[in-house]
Coordinates of C-alpha atoms in Angstrom, one line a residue:
Chain A
X26 CA 11.1 17.6 25.7
X27 CA 13.2 18.6 22.6
X28 CA 14.1 16.8 19.4
X29 CA 17.4 17.2 17.6
X30 CA 17.7 16.4 14.0
X31 CA 20.8 15.8 12.0
X32 CA 20.6 15.8 8.2
X33 CA 20.9 17.7 5.0
X34 CA 19.8 21.1 3.9
X35 CA 19.7 21.4 0.2
X36 CA 18.8 23.7 -2.6
X37 CA 16.6 21.9 -4.8
X38 CA 15.5 21.9 -8.4
X39 CA 12.5 19.7 -9.0
X40 CA 10.3 18.7 -12.1
X41 CA 7.1 16.9 -11.8
X42 CA 4.1 16.4 -14.0
X43 CA 2.6 19.5 -12.2
X44 CA 5.5 22.0 -13.0
X45 CA 9.0 22.7 -11.8
X46 CA 10.7 24.9 -9.4
X47 CA 14.3 26.1 -9.4
X48 CA 16.7 26.4 -6.4
X49 CA 14.1 26.1 -3.6
X50 CA 14.6 25.1 0.0
X51 CA 14.9 21.3 0.6
X52 CA 17.0 18.7 2.4
X53 CA 16.0 15.9 4.8
X54 CA 16.6 18.0 7.9
X55 CA 14.4 20.8 6.7
X56 CA 11.3 18.7 5.7
X57 CA 11.8 16.8 9.0
X58 CA 11.9 19.9 11.1
X59 CA 8.8 21.4 9.6
X60 CA 6.8 18.3 10.3
X61 CA 8.1 17.8 13.8
X62 CA 7.9 21.4 15.0
X63 CA 4.1 21.3 15.3
X64 CA 4.5 18.9 18.2
X65 CA 7.7 19.7 20.0
X66 CA 10.8 22.0 20.1
X67 CA 13.1 21.2 17.2
X68 CA 16.9 21.7 17.0
X69 CA 18.5 21.4 13.6
X70 CA 22.1 20.3 13.2
X71 CA 23.5 20.8 9.7
X72 CA 25.9 22.6 7.6
X73 CA 25.3 25.0 4.7
X74 CA 27.6 27.1 2.6
X75 CA 28.1 30.8 2.3
X76 CA 25.6 30.8 -0.5
X77 CA 22.7 29.8 1.8
X78 CA 20.0 32.4 1.2
X79 CA 19.0 34.6 4.1
X80 CA 15.3 34.0 3.3
X81 CA 15.7 30.2 3.6
X82 CA 17.2 30.8 7.0
X83 CA 14.3 33.1 7.9
X84 CA 11.8 30.5 6.7
X85 CA 13.2 28.0 9.2
X86 CA 13.4 30.7 12.1
X87 CA 9.7 31.7 11.4
X88 CA 8.7 28.1 12.2
X89 CA 10.5 28.4 15.4
X90 CA 13.3 25.9 14.6
X91 CA 16.3 26.3 16.8
X92 CA 19.3 26.9 14.4
X93 CA 22.0 26.9 17.2
X94 CA 23.3 23.9 15.4
X95 CA 23.2 25.2 11.8
X96 CA 26.8 26.0 10.7
X97 CA 27.4 28.3 7.8
X98 CA 30.8 27.1 6.6
X99 CA 33.0 29.8 5.1
X100 CA 34.3 29.1 1.6
X101 CA 31.8 26.3 1.0
X102 CA 28.7 26.0 -1.0
X103 CA 25.5 24.5 -0.1
X104 CA 24.3 21.0 -1.2
X105 CA 22.3 21.1 -4.4
X106 CA 19.9 18.4 -5.8
X107 CA 17.9 18.3 -8.9
X108 CA 15.3 15.6 -9.5
X109 CA 12.5 14.7 -11.8
X110 CA 9.3 12.7 -11.0
X111 CA 7.5 10.7 -13.9
X112 CA 4.6 8.2 -14.1
X113 CA 3.3 7.1 -10.7
X114 CA 5.8 9.5 -9.2
X115 CA 6.8 7.1 -6.5
X116 CA 10.6 7.6 -7.0
X117 CA 12.6 10.6 -8.1
X118 CA 15.1 10.4 -10.9
X119 CA 18.1 12.3 -9.8
X120 CA 19.3 14.5 -12.7
X121 CA 22.0 16.4 -10.8
X122 CA 23.9 16.4 -7.6
X123 CA 26.4 18.8 -6.2
X124 CA 27.4 17.5 -2.8
X125 CA 29.5 20.6 -2.0
X126 CA 29.5 21.1 1.9
X127 CA 28.2 17.6 2.3
X128 CA 31.4 16.2 1.0
X129 CA 33.4 17.9 3.8
X130 CA 33.5 17.3 7.5
X131 CA 30.1 16.9 9.2
X132 CA 28.5 19.4 11.6
X133 CA 28.9 19.4 15.5
X134 CA 26.3 19.2 18.1
X135 CA 26.7 22.5 20.1
X136 CA 26.9 21.8 23.9
X137 CA 23.7 24.0 24.5
X138 CA 21.5 21.4 22.6
X139 CA 23.4 18.3 23.6
X140 CA 20.7 17.5 26.2
X141 CA 18.0 16.7 23.6
X142 CA 15.6 13.9 24.6
X143 CA 15.1 12.6 21.0
X144 CA 17.5 12.3 18.2
X145 CA 16.7 11.7 14.5
X146 CA 19.8 10.8 12.4
X147 CA 18.6 11.6 8.8
X148 CA 20.4 9.7 6.1
X149 CA 24.2 10.4 5.8
X150 CA 27.4 8.2 6.1
X151 CA 26.9 5.8 9.1
X152 CA 30.1 6.7 10.6
X153 CA 29.0 10.4 10.8
X154 CA 25.6 9.3 12.3
X155 CA 27.5 7.5 15.2
X156 CA 29.7 10.6 15.6
X157 CA 26.6 12.9 15.8
X158 CA 24.9 10.5 18.1
X159 CA 27.8 10.4 20.5
X160 CA 27.6 14.1 21.0
X161 CA 24.0 13.9 22.6
X162 CA 24.4 13.4 26.2
X163 CA 21.6 11.0 27.1
X164 CA 18.8 10.8 24.6
X165 CA 15.7 8.7 25.5
X166 CA 14.8 7.9 21.8
X167 CA 17.2 7.6 18.8
X168 CA 16.0 6.9 15.3
X169 CA 17.9 6.8 12.0
X170 CA 17.3 6.6 8.3
X171 CA 19.7 5.5 5.7
X172 CA 20.0 4.8 2.0
X173 CA 21.1 2.3 -0.7
X174 CA 24.6 4.0 -1.1
X175 CA 25.5 3.0 2.5
X176 CA 23.9 -0.5 2.3
X177 CA 26.0 -1.2 -0.7
X178 CA 29.3 0.4 0.4
X179 CA 29.4 0.8 4.1
X180 CA 27.4 -2.2 5.2
X181 CA 29.4 -3.1 8.4
X182 CA 29.5 0.5 9.6
X183 CA 25.7 0.8 8.8
X184 CA 24.9 -2.3 11.0
X185 CA 27.0 -0.9 13.7
X186 CA 25.0 2.3 13.8
X187 CA 21.8 0.3 13.6
X188 CA 22.8 -1.5 16.7
X189 CA 22.9 1.8 18.6
X190 CA 19.6 3.3 17.9
X191 CA 16.1 2.7 19.4
X192 CA 14.4 2.8 15.9
X193 CA 14.9 2.7 12.1
X194 CA 12.8 4.5 9.6
X195 CA 13.7 3.2 6.2
X196 CA 12.0 2.8 2.8
X197 CA 10.7 -0.5 1.5
X198 CA 13.3 -1.1 -1.3
X199 CA 16.1 -0.2 1.1
X200 CA 14.8 -2.6 3.9
X201 CA 14.8 -5.4 1.3
X202 CA 18.2 -4.6 0.2
X203 CA 19.6 -4.4 3.6
X204 CA 18.1 -7.7 4.9
X205 CA 17.7 -9.7 1.6
X206 CA 14.1 -10.3 2.8
X207 CA 11.5 -9.7 0.2
X208 CA 8.5 -9.8 2.6
X209 CA 8.4 -6.5 4.5
X210 CA 7.6 -8.0 7.9
X211 CA 10.5 -10.4 7.6
X212 CA 12.7 -7.5 6.5
X213 CA 11.6 -5.5 9.5
X214 CA 12.3 -8.4 11.8
X215 CA 15.6 -9.0 10.4
X216 CA 16.4 -5.1 11.2
X217 CA 15.1 -5.7 14.7
X218 CA 17.6 -8.6 15.0
X219 CA 20.3 -5.9 14.6
X220 CA 19.4 -4.3 17.7
X221 CA 16.5 -1.6 17.4
X222 CA 13.2 -1.9 19.3
X223 CA 11.1 -0.8 16.2
X224 CA 11.3 -0.4 12.5
X225 CA 9.0 1.7 10.3
X226 CA 9.1 0.8 6.6
X227 CA 7.9 3.6 4.4
X228 CA 6.1 2.4 1.2
X229 CA 5.3 5.9 -0.4
X230 CA 1.9 6.1 -1.9
X231 CA 1.2 2.6 -0.3
X232 CA 1.6 3.8 3.2
X233 CA 3.8 2.3 6.0
X234 CA 4.5 -0.7 8.0
X235 CA 5.6 -0.7 11.7
X236 CA 7.4 -3.8 12.9
X237 CA 8.0 -4.5 16.7
X238 CA 8.3 -7.6 18.7
X239 CA 4.6 -7.2 19.3
X240 CA 3.9 -7.7 15.6
X241 CA 3.2 -5.7 12.5
X242 CA 0.9 -2.7 12.0
X243 CA 0.2 -1.6 8.4
X244 CA -1.2 1.8 7.5
X245 CA -2.2 3.2 4.2
X246 CA -1.2 6.6 3.0
X247 CA -3.7 9.3 3.3
X248 CA -5.5 9.0 0.0
X249 CA -5.1 12.2 -2.0
X250 CA -5.3 13.5 -5.6
X251 CA -3.1 16.3 -4.8
X252 CA 0.3 14.8 -5.4
X253 CA 2.5 17.6 -6.8
X254 CA 6.0 16.8 -5.6
X255 CA 6.8 13.8 -3.4
X256 CA 10.2 15.3 -2.3
X257 CA 10.6 15.3 1.5
X258 CA 7.6 13.0 2.0
X259 CA 9.7 10.4 3.8
X260 CA 11.4 13.0 5.9
X261 CA 8.0 14.7 6.7
X262 CA 6.8 11.2 7.8
X263 CA 9.7 10.8 10.1
X264 CA 9.3 14.4 11.4
X265 CA 5.6 13.9 12.2
X266 CA 6.2 10.6 13.7
X267 CA 9.2 11.7 16.0
X268 CA 7.6 15.0 16.9
X269 CA 4.6 13.2 18.2
X270 CA 6.6 10.6 20.1
X271 CA 8.8 13.3 21.7
X272 CA 5.7 15.1 22.9
X273 CA 4.2 11.9 24.2
X274 CA 7.3 11.0 26.0
X275 CA 7.1 7.3 25.3
X276 CA 7.4 4.9 22.3
X277 CA 5.5 1.6 23.1
X278 CA 4.0 -0.2 20.2
X279 CA 0.5 1.5 20.5
X280 CA 2.2 5.0 20.7
X281 CA 4.3 4.2 17.8
X282 CA 1.2 3.2 15.7
X283 CA -0.4 6.6 16.6
X284 CA 2.8 8.4 15.8
X285 CA 2.7 6.8 12.4
X286 CA -0.7 8.3 11.8
X287 CA 1.0 11.8 12.4
X288 CA 3.8 10.9 10.1
X289 CA 1.4 9.8 7.4
X290 CA -0.6 13.0 7.6
X291 CA 2.6 15.2 7.7
X292 CA 3.7 13.6 4.5
X293 CA 0.4 14.0 2.9
X294 CA 0.7 17.8 3.2
X295 CA 4.3 17.9 2.0
X296 CA 3.4 16.4 -1.3
X297 CA 0.7 18.8 -2.2
X298 CA 3.0 21.5 -3.4
X299 CA 6.7 21.9 -4.4
X300 CA 9.3 22.5 -1.6
X301 CA 7.7 23.8 1.6
X302 CA 4.9 25.5 -0.3
X303 CA 2.2 23.7 1.5
X304 CA 3.7 23.2 5.0
X305 CA 5.4 26.5 5.4
X306 CA 2.5 28.2 7.0
X307 CA 0.5 25.0 7.9
X308 CA -1.5 25.5 11.0
X309 CA -1.8 22.8 13.8
X310 CA -5.5 22.8 13.4
X311 CA -5.3 21.7 9.7
X312 CA -3.0 18.8 10.8
X313 CA -5.3 17.7 13.5
X314 CA -8.4 18.0 11.3
X315 CA -6.7 15.7 8.7
X316 CA -5.6 13.2 11.5
X317 CA -9.4 13.1 12.4
X318 CA -10.4 12.6 8.8
X319 CA -7.8 9.8 8.4
X320 CA -8.8 8.0 11.6
X321 CA -12.4 8.3 10.6
X322 CA -11.7 6.7 7.2
X323 CA -10.0 3.8 9.1
X324 CA -13.0 3.3 11.3
X325 CA -14.7 0.3 9.6
X326 CA -17.2 -0.7 12.4
Chain B
X13 CA -30.2 -13.3 -0.6
X14 CA -28.1 -15.2 -3.1
X15 CA -24.9 -14.4 -4.9
X16 CA -24.4 -15.6 -8.6
X17 CA -20.8 -15.6 -9.9
X18 CA -19.8 -16.2 -13.5
X19 CA -16.0 -16.8 -14.2
X20 CA -13.4 -19.3 -14.9
X21 CA -12.6 -22.7 -13.4
X22 CA -9.1 -23.8 -14.1
X23 CA -6.6 -26.5 -13.5
X24 CA -3.5 -24.6 -12.4
X25 CA 0.1 -25.4 -12.1
X26 CA 2.0 -22.9 -9.9
X27 CA 5.6 -22.2 -8.8
X28 CA 6.5 -19.9 -6.1
X29 CA 9.6 -19.4 -3.9
X30 CA 7.8 -21.7 -1.4
X31 CA 7.4 -24.7 -3.7
X32 CA 5.1 -25.9 -6.6
X33 CA 1.9 -27.6 -7.3
X34 CA 0.8 -29.4 -10.4
X35 CA -2.8 -29.5 -11.8
X36 CA -4.7 -28.2 -8.7
X37 CA -8.1 -26.6 -8.6
X38 CA -8.1 -22.9 -9.5
X39 CA -9.9 -20.2 -11.5
X40 CA -11.5 -17.0 -10.6
X41 CA -15.1 -18.3 -10.0
X42 CA -13.7 -20.9 -7.6
X43 CA -11.6 -18.6 -5.5
X44 CA -14.5 -16.1 -5.4
X45 CA -17.0 -18.7 -4.5
X46 CA -15.0 -20.1 -1.5
X47 CA -14.6 -16.6 0.0
X48 CA -18.3 -15.6 -0.5
X49 CA -19.8 -18.8 0.7
X50 CA -19.1 -17.9 4.2
X51 CA -21.5 -15.0 4.0
X52 CA -24.3 -16.2 1.8
X53 CA -25.4 -18.8 -0.7
X54 CA -23.3 -18.9 -3.8
X55 CA -24.2 -20.0 -7.2
X56 CA -21.5 -20.8 -9.7
X57 CA -21.8 -20.4 -13.5
X58 CA -19.0 -21.7 -15.4
X59 CA -18.0 -24.3 -18.0
X60 CA -15.4 -27.2 -17.6
X61 CA -14.4 -30.0 -19.9
X62 CA -14.9 -33.7 -19.6
X63 CA -11.5 -33.9 -17.9
X64 CA -12.6 -32.0 -14.8
X65 CA -11.8 -34.2 -12.0
X66 CA -14.7 -35.6 -9.8
X67 CA -12.7 -34.5 -6.6
X68 CA -12.7 -30.9 -7.7
X69 CA -16.4 -31.1 -8.1
X70 CA -16.7 -32.5 -4.6
X71 CA -14.5 -29.8 -3.2
X72 CA -16.9 -27.2 -4.4
X73 CA -20.0 -29.2 -3.3
X74 CA -18.6 -29.7 0.2
X75 CA -18.4 -26.0 0.6
X76 CA -22.1 -25.9 -0.3
X77 CA -21.6 -24.0 -3.6
X78 CA -24.6 -24.4 -5.9
X79 CA -23.4 -26.1 -9.0
X80 CA -26.6 -26.0 -11.1
X81 CA -24.8 -23.6 -13.4
X82 CA -21.7 -25.6 -13.8
X83 CA -21.7 -27.0 -17.3
X84 CA -19.5 -30.0 -18.2
X85 CA -19.1 -29.7 -22.0
X86 CA -18.7 -33.1 -23.8
X87 CA -15.7 -33.3 -26.0
X88 CA -14.0 -30.3 -24.4
X89 CA -11.2 -29.9 -22.0
X90 CA -10.9 -27.7 -18.9
X91 CA -9.0 -24.4 -19.0
X92 CA -5.4 -24.8 -17.7
X93 CA -3.0 -22.1 -16.5
X94 CA 0.6 -22.3 -15.4
X95 CA 2.3 -19.5 -13.5
X96 CA 5.4 -18.6 -11.5
X97 CA 5.9 -16.1 -8.8
X98 CA 9.3 -14.6 -8.1
X99 CA 10.8 -11.7 -6.1
X100 CA 8.0 -9.7 -4.2
X101 CA 5.5 -12.1 -5.7
X102 CA 3.0 -9.2 -6.5
X103 CA 2.5 -10.4 -10.2
X104 CA 2.4 -13.9 -11.6
X105 CA 4.5 -14.7 -14.8
X106 CA 2.3 -16.9 -17.0
X107 CA 4.3 -19.8 -18.2
X108 CA 1.6 -21.6 -20.1
X109 CA -2.2 -21.3 -21.0
X110 CA -4.5 -23.7 -22.5
X111 CA -7.6 -21.8 -23.0
X112 CA -9.7 -25.0 -24.1
X113 CA -13.3 -24.7 -23.1
X114 CA -12.8 -21.0 -22.5
X115 CA -12.3 -20.4 -26.2
X116 CA -15.8 -21.9 -27.0
X117 CA -19.2 -20.4 -26.2
X118 CA -19.8 -19.2 -22.7
X119 CA -22.1 -20.9 -20.2
X120 CA -25.8 -20.1 -19.7
X121 CA -27.4 -19.1 -16.5
X122 CA -30.1 -21.8 -15.7
X123 CA -33.5 -20.4 -14.9
X124 CA -33.6 -21.7 -11.6
X125 CA -30.7 -19.4 -10.4
X126 CA -31.7 -16.4 -12.6
X127 CA -33.4 -14.8 -9.6
X128 CA -30.0 -14.0 -7.9
X129 CA -29.8 -10.7 -5.8
X130 CA -26.1 -10.1 -6.5
X131 CA -24.0 -10.9 -9.7
X132 CA -20.3 -10.9 -9.9
X133 CA -19.0 -11.1 -13.4
X134 CA -15.3 -12.2 -13.1
X135 CA -12.9 -11.4 -15.9
X136 CA -13.9 -12.6 -19.4
X137 CA -14.8 -11.0 -22.7
X138 CA -17.0 -7.9 -22.0
X139 CA -19.5 -9.2 -24.5
X140 CA -20.0 -12.4 -22.7
X141 CA -20.3 -10.5 -19.5
X142 CA -23.2 -8.5 -20.9
X143 CA -24.8 -11.8 -22.1
X144 CA -24.6 -13.4 -18.8
X145 CA -25.8 -10.3 -17.0
X146 CA -28.8 -10.1 -19.2
X147 CA -29.8 -13.6 -18.1
X148 CA -30.3 -12.6 -14.5
X149 CA -33.8 -11.4 -14.0
X150 CA -33.5 -8.3 -11.6
X151 CA -30.3 -8.2 -9.7
X152 CA -29.9 -5.5 -6.9
X153 CA -26.1 -5.5 -7.1
X154 CA -23.9 -6.1 -10.2
X155 CA -20.1 -6.0 -10.1
X156 CA -17.5 -6.9 -12.5
X157 CA -13.7 -7.5 -13.0
X158 CA -11.7 -7.2 -16.2
X159 CA -8.1 -7.5 -17.5
X160 CA -5.5 -5.8 -19.7
X161 CA -6.4 -7.9 -22.7
X162 CA -10.0 -6.4 -23.0
X163 CA -8.8 -2.9 -22.2
X164 CA -6.4 -3.1 -25.2
X165 CA -8.6 -5.0 -27.6
X166 CA -12.3 -4.6 -26.6
X167 CA -12.2 -1.1 -25.1
X168 CA -15.7 0.0 -26.5
X169 CA -17.4 -3.2 -25.5
X170 CA -15.8 -3.0 -22.0
X171 CA -17.0 0.5 -21.5
X172 CA -20.3 -0.6 -22.4
X173 CA -20.4 -3.3 -19.9
X174 CA -18.8 -1.0 -17.2
X175 CA -21.8 1.3 -17.9
X176 CA -24.3 -1.4 -16.8
X177 CA -22.9 -2.5 -13.4
X178 CA -23.2 -1.2 -9.9
X179 CA -19.6 -1.6 -9.2
X180 CA -16.1 -2.4 -10.6
X181 CA -13.4 -4.3 -8.9
X182 CA -10.2 -4.0 -10.7
X183 CA -6.5 -4.0 -10.0
X184 CA -4.3 -0.9 -9.9
X185 CA -2.3 -1.3 -13.2
X186 CA -5.6 -2.1 -15.0
X187 CA -7.3 1.0 -13.6
X188 CA -4.6 3.2 -14.9
X189 CA -4.4 1.4 -18.2
X190 CA -8.3 1.9 -18.7
X191 CA -8.5 5.5 -17.6
X192 CA -4.9 6.9 -18.4
X193 CA -4.9 8.4 -14.9
X194 CA -1.8 7.6 -12.8
X195 CA -3.4 8.7 -9.5
X196 CA -5.5 6.0 -8.3
X197 CA -8.3 8.2 -7.0
X198 CA -8.4 9.9 -10.3
X199 CA -8.5 6.6 -12.0
X200 CA -11.3 5.5 -9.8
X201 CA -13.3 8.7 -10.4
X202 CA -12.8 8.2 -14.1
X203 CA -14.4 4.8 -13.9
X204 CA -17.2 6.2 -11.9
X205 CA -17.7 8.6 -14.9
X206 CA -18.4 5.6 -17.0
X207 CA -21.5 4.8 -14.9
X208 CA -20.9 2.6 -11.8
X209 CA -21.6 3.9 -8.3
X210 CA -18.4 2.4 -6.8
X211 CA -14.8 1.3 -7.7
X212 CA -12.6 -0.9 -5.7
X213 CA -9.0 -0.9 -6.9
X214 CA -6.9 -3.8 -5.7
X215 CA -3.2 -3.1 -5.0
X216 CA -2.0 -6.7 -4.0
X217 CA 0.2 -6.6 -1.0
X218 CA -0.5 -2.8 -0.7
X219 CA -4.2 -3.3 0.0
X220 CA -7.0 -1.7 -1.7
X221 CA -8.7 1.6 -2.4
X222 CA -12.6 2.2 -2.5
X223 CA -13.7 5.2 -4.6
X224 CA -17.3 6.4 -4.4
X225 CA -18.7 10.0 -4.9
X226 CA -18.4 10.3 -1.1
X227 CA -14.6 10.1 -1.4
X228 CA -11.8 7.6 -1.2
X229 CA -11.3 5.0 1.4
X230 CA -7.8 3.3 1.6
X231 CA -7.1 0.1 3.4
X232 CA -3.8 -1.8 3.8
X233 CA -3.5 -5.4 3.2
X234 CA -3.6 -7.7 6.2
X235 CA 0.2 -8.0 7.0
X236 CA 1.4 -11.4 7.0
X237 CA 4.6 -13.3 6.5
X238 CA 2.7 -16.3 5.2
X239 CA 2.8 -15.5 1.4
X240 CA 3.0 -18.9 -0.3
X241 CA 0.9 -18.4 -3.5
X242 CA -0.9 -15.1 -4.5
X243 CA -3.1 -16.9 -7.0
X244 CA -6.7 -16.1 -6.5
X245 CA -6.1 -13.3 -4.0
X246 CA -7.9 -10.7 -6.1
X247 CA -10.9 -13.1 -6.7
X248 CA -10.9 -14.0 -3.0
X249 CA -11.0 -10.3 -2.3
X250 CA -14.1 -9.8 -4.5
X251 CA -15.7 -13.0 -3.0
X252 CA -15.4 -11.8 0.5
X253 CA -16.5 -8.3 -0.4
X254 CA -19.6 -9.4 -2.3
X255 CA -20.5 -12.1 0.0
X256 CA -20.6 -9.6 2.9
X257 CA -22.5 -7.0 0.9
X258 CA -25.1 -9.6 -0.2
X259 CA -25.6 -10.7 3.3
X260 CA -26.1 -7.0 4.5
X261 CA -28.3 -6.3 1.6
X262 CA -27.0 -2.8 1.0
X263 CA -24.1 -1.2 -0.6
X264 CA -23.9 2.4 0.8
X265 CA -20.2 3.7 1.2
X266 CA -19.8 2.7 4.8
X267 CA -21.0 -0.9 4.1
X268 CA -18.6 -1.0 1.1
X269 CA -15.8 0.0 3.3
X270 CA -16.7 -2.7 5.8
X271 CA -17.1 -5.3 3.1
X272 CA -13.6 -4.3 1.8
X273 CA -12.3 -5.4 5.2
X274 CA -13.9 -8.8 4.7
X275 CA -12.5 -9.0 1.1
X276 CA -9.0 -8.2 2.5
X277 CA -9.1 -10.9 5.1
X278 CA -10.4 -13.4 2.5
X279 CA -7.5 -12.8 0.3
X280 CA -5.1 -13.1 3.3
X281 CA -6.1 -16.6 4.0
X282 CA -5.9 -17.7 0.3
X283 CA -2.3 -16.6 -0.1
X284 CA -1.2 -18.7 2.7
X285 CA -1.0 -21.9 0.8
X286 CA -1.2 -23.1 -2.7
X287 CA -4.5 -23.5 -4.5
X288 CA -7.5 -23.8 -2.0
X289 CA -5.2 -25.5 0.6
X290 CA -5.8 -22.8 3.3
X291 CA -9.5 -21.9 2.6
X292 CA -10.9 -25.3 1.7
X293 CA -11.8 -26.1 5.2
X294 CA -11.6 -22.7 6.6
X295 CA -14.1 -22.0 9.5
X296 CA -16.2 -18.8 9.7
X297 CA -14.8 -18.3 13.3
X298 CA -11.2 -18.1 11.9
X299 CA -12.3 -15.4 9.4
X300 CA -14.2 -13.4 12.1
X301 CA -11.2 -13.6 14.4
X302 CA -8.9 -12.2 11.7
X303 CA -11.4 -9.5 10.8
X304 CA -11.3 -8.6 14.6
X305 CA -7.5 -8.6 14.6
X306 CA -7.3 -6.5 11.5
X307 CA -9.8 -3.9 12.9
X308 CA -8.0 -3.8 16.1
X309 CA -4.7 -3.0 14.3
X310 CA -6.4 -0.2 12.5
X311 CA -7.6 1.3 15.8
X312 CA -5.1 4.1 16.3
X313 CA -6.9 5.9 19.2

């Protein structure tokens, strides 16, 4: 069972109350892949520019991520993002963006990995999400993320894409913006009304909410004092969740809830350091131990 | 084992997206008492004015709440509060306050109920909290709440009171304001440094966090679409929590975590209707069923 992810690869510059890093590896597809790769084979589909450092490519290869779908585009530069976290660190303030290669044509899904069982469409233009999805032959589980930009400017296209996937993983503010519902269960149900079988609403330090026709399941975040850099937490959540679901080979509500625990734990490691600092060499045993600790915390009997 | 609560009784006027009510029964001690009374005998210590309606008194008596400590002060008027909820309804906007009897001398603890095992000091001036606490002979468990007003204006007095209690139940914004720590575990630990053995941080729709020397325990709120009026949710949380702890007769970390589940469920009923609409005639069986449902939701194995 293999998991294909389409999304961004970025060179990030991040400042938080705990320090700052300059030109480090980032991007939704990267964080997702590192979290998912503990559970199943991961195939990354993305585009970078000629300036993409060899060491970043090695970092991905070392984790065993399949880079068949990683296109290095001649004459282009890699996406760059600079952000800053202040206060409760729940949201980044973007201080600089260079779209570069992300403003050009999207990547293609090579034939050799078009047989993937699971597809995660990280945030990008909903039209490109559909185009990428259509290149995967017969996926059993398809999940997408999105962002405020597309909700505002590409609403019809976004709703068309939502209608084609099994699940949506989205943050709380965006679920409210998309549906006009302030109550998150109502927001989740409104998204279900667009077609998907499940919605996971990410609430940052407040955890996550799963909404299916069988009802809501709420989960807290893993409580931690080590919040260095929240960048990639949401993508790591999606990665841990979908890696687990792909390995399990099913996505009924109970399995989705268990998967959300793995997503929560994946995110809890990512935020402990800048960039991939904490997760680069993370062992599966460390993950499983934290899953056990988290489940033990939630045993109130 | 009996539980004594000191706090406000109010006549509230509330507007939310679901409607509005005028001059209904409210106040911290009232919401607390209704939640706690399902678990143990509750003794209410508060002051009202001559205008306090007989029917409100009957409502309290019907639930079996001991009103020995309820003083009706001649020539005074009952505390009145008017508030409005908008948007995500996480915080009330106060549109009117008449302190009335709350601006006068506090109540006294009658000798007949001074032998209470547990004391909850709902939010009021920290000096009055100490005065009330000193009137209870030998409590085994003492817990307090507070608010931004005292953190700003009576900081030294507040810290003195915090140093005298077993536990603090406080909301997230106030824990941050009190300690200067943005991370809630760090905020909780800073409060522990002032003397108490545990801190529960209330996060509204995002649940709650228990902090003890044994580490943090996070719990989500009970997920519900029925959020009519959040007034009293925090006091109901404290009431369910302390009612359970009083009945259990212990407050080790595992019992505190189980108590927090009862507090969460108590709050989830309160918010379903205005004032005491939902909890007035609530049966213990309904509470236990929701506790079971909540625990079942949190069983991810």
